[in-house]
CSV table of C-alpha atoms in Angstrom, one decimal:
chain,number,residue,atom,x,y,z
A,1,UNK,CA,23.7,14.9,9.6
A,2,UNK,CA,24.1,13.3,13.0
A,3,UNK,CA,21.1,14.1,14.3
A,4,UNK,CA,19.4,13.0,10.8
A,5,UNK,CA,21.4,9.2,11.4
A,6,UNK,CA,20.4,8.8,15.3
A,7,UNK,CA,16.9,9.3,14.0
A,8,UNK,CA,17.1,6.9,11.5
A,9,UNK,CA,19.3,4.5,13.9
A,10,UNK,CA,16.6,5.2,16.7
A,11,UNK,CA,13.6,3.8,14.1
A,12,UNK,CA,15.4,1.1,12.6
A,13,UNK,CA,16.3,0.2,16.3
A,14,UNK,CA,12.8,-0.1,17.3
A,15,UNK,CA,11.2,-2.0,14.8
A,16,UNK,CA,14.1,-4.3,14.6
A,17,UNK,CA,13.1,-4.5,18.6
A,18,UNK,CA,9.4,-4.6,18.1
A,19,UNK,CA,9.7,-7.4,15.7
A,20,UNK,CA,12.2,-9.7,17.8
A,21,UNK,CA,10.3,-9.5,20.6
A,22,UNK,CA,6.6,-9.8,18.7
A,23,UNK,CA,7.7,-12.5,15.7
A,24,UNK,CA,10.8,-14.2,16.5
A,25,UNK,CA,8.9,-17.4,16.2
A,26,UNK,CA,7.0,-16.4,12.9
A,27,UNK,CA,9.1,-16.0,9.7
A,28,UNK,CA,6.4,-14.9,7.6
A,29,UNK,CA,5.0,-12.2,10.0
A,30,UNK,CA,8.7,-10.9,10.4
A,31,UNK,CA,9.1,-10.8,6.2
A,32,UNK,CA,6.2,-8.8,6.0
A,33,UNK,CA,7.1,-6.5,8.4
A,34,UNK,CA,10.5,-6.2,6.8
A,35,UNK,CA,9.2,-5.8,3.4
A,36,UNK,CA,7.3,-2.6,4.6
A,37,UNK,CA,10.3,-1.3,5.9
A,38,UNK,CA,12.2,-2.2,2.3
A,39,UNK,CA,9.0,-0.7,0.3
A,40,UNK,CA,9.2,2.5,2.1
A,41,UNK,CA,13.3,2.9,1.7
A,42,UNK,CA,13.0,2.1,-1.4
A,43,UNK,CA,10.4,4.8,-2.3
A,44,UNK,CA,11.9,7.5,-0.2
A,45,UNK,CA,15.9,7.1,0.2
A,46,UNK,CA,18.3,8.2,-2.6
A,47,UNK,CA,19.6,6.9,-4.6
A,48,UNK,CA,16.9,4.7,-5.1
A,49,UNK,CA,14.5,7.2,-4.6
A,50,UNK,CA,11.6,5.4,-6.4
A,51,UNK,CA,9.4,8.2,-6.0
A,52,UNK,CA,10.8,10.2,-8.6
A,53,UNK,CA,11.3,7.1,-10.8
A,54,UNK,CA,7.5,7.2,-12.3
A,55,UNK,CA,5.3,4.1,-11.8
A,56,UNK,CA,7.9,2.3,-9.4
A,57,UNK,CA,6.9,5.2,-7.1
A,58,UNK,CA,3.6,4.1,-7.1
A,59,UNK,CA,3.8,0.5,-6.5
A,60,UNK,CA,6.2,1.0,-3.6
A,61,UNK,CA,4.2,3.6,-2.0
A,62,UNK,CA,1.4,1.3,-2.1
A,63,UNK,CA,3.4,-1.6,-1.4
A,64,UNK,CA,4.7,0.1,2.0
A,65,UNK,CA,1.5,1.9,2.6
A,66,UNK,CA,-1.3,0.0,2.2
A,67,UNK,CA,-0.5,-4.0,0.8
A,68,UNK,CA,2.6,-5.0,3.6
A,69,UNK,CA,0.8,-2.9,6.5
A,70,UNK,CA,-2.8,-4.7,5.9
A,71,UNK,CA,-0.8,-8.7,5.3
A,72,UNK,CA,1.3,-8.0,8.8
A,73,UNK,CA,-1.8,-7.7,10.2
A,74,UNK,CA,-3.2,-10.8,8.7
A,75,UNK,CA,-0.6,-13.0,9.6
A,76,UNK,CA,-0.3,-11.3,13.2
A,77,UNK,CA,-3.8,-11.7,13.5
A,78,UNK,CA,-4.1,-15.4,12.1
A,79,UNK,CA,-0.7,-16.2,14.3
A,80,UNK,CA,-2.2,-15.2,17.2
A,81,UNK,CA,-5.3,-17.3,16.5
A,82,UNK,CA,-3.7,-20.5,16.1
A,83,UNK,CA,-4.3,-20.6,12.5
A,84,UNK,CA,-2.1,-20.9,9.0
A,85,UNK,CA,-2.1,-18.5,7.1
A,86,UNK,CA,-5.5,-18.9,4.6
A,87,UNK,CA,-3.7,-18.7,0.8
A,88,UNK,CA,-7.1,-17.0,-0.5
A,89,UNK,CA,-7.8,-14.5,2.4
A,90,UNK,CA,-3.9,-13.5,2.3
A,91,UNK,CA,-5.0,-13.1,-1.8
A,92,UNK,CA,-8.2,-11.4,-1.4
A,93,UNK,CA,-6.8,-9.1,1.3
A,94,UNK,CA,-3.5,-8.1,-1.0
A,95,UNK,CA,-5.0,-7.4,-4.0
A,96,UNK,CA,-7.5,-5.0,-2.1
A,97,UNK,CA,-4.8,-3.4,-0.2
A,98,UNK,CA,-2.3,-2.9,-3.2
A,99,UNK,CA,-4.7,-1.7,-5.4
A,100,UNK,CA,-6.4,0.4,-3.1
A,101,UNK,CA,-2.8,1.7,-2.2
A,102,UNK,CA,-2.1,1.8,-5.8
A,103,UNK,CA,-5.3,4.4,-6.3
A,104,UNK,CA,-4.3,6.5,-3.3
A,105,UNK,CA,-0.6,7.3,-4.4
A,106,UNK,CA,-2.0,7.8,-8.1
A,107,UNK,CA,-4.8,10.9,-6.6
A,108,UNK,CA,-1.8,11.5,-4.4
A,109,UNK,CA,0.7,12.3,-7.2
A,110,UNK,CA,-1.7,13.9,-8.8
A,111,UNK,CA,-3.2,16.1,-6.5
A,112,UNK,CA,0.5,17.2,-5.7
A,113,UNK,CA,1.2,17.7,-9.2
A,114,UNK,CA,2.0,21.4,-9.8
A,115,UNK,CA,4.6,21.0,-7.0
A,116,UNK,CA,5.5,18.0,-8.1
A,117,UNK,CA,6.5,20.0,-11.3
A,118,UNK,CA,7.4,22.8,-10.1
A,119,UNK,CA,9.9,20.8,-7.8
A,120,UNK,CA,11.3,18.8,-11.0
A,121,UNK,CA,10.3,16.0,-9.4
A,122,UNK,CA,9.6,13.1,-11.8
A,123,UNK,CA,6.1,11.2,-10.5
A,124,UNK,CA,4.1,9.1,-12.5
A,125,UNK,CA,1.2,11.9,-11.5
A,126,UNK,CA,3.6,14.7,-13.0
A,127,UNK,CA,4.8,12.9,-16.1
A,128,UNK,CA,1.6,11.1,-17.2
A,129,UNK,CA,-1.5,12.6,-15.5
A,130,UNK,CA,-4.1,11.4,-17.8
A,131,UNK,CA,-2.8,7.9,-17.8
A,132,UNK,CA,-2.5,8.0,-14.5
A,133,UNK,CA,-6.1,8.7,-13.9
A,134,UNK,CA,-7.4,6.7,-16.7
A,135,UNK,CA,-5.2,3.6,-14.5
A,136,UNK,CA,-7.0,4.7,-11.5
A,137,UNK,CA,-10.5,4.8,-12.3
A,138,UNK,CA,-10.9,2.0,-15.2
A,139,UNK,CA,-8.0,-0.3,-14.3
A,140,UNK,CA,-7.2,-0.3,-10.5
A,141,UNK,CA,-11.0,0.8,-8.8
A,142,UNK,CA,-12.4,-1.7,-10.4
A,143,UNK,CA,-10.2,-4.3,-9.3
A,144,UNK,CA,-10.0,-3.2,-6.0
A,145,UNK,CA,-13.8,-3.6,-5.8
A,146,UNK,CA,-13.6,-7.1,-6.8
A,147,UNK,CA,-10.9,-8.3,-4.4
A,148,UNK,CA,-13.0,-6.3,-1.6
A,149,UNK,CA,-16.0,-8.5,-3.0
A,150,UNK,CA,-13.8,-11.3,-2.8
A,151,UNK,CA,-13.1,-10.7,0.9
A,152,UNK,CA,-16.9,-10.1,1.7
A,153,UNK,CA,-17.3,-13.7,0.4
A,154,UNK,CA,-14.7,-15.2,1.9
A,155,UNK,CA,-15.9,-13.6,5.3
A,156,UNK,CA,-19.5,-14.8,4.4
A,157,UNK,CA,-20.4,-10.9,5.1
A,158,UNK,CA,-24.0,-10.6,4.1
A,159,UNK,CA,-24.6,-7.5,5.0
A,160,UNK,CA,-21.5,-5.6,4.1
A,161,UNK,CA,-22.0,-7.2,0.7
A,162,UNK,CA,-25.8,-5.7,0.6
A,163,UNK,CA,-23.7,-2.3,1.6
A,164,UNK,CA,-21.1,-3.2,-1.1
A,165,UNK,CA,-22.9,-0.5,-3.8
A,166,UNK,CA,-23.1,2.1,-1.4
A,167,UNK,CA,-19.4,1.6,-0.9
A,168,UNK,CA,-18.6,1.4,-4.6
A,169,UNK,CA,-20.0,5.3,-4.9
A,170,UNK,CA,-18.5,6.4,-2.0
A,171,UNK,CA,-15.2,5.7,-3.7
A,172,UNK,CA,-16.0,6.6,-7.2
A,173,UNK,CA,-17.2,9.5,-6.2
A,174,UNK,CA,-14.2,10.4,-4.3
């Protein structure tokens, strides 16, 4: 158990260091960043433990892995250009990331499921595997292809919007 708390103490140190000395200045960036670090307890530490707890696991695994990773970046990116954040590029770019998060942890769970079961552990992929892949592939794909759309036009990419089909079945397809 010691070890196990001067691990955790040595993480929380650094990020609590990397973010003082990187976004002191920036309260958005630095709530971000924090809210990754929530997400992710959230998901993984009892007794919270929302990975067991069925669709809550989902949305903070995608929440810490993919939508609060890909806004830090935004705002540290737009920060150290000078500019405000841009309301519909911080939109565009958190929609794509959560629901492309939220499509990852679904074939996650679900590719895990027999240990998942096995385990007793309670995922949305374990408990509800056809819903969960119904979700996936007629709810969440689709809209993450629109809010990647969405960011092609809002980056006025012409050519990665002439790639956008290719794109499309490279994902379905996965």
């Amino acid at each position: 158990p010691r070890a196990w708390w001067a691990g955790v103490a040595a993480c929380l140190g650094a990020a609590l260091a990397i973010s003082a000395i990187a976004w002191r200045d920036d309260p958005w960036t630095l709530l971000i960043y924090g809210a990754a670090w929530v997400a992710f307890a959230l998901y993984s530490v009892p007794p919270v433990r929302l990975k067991a707890r069925g669709a809550f696991g989902v949305l903070a695994d995608a929440a810490g892995a993919q939508l609060f990773p890909h806004l830090l970046m935004v705002a540290a990116v737009l920060a150290a250009a000078g500019r405000q954040l841009d309301a519909s590029l911080v939109a565009a770019v958190g929609c794509w990331a959560f629901a492309s998060g939220v499509r990852g942890a679904l074939w996650h769970q679900l590719s895990d499921r027999a240990a998942d079961v096995s385990a007793g552990l309670r995922t949305f992929g374990s408990t509800r595997p056809d819903l969960a892949r119904r979700l996936g592939a007629y709810v969440v794909f689709p809209l993450e292809l629109i809010a990647f759309a969405a960011l092609l036009v809002l980056a006025s990419g012409v050519l990665a919007a002439l790639l956008m089909p290719a794109y499309a079945l490279l994902e379905y397809r996965r």
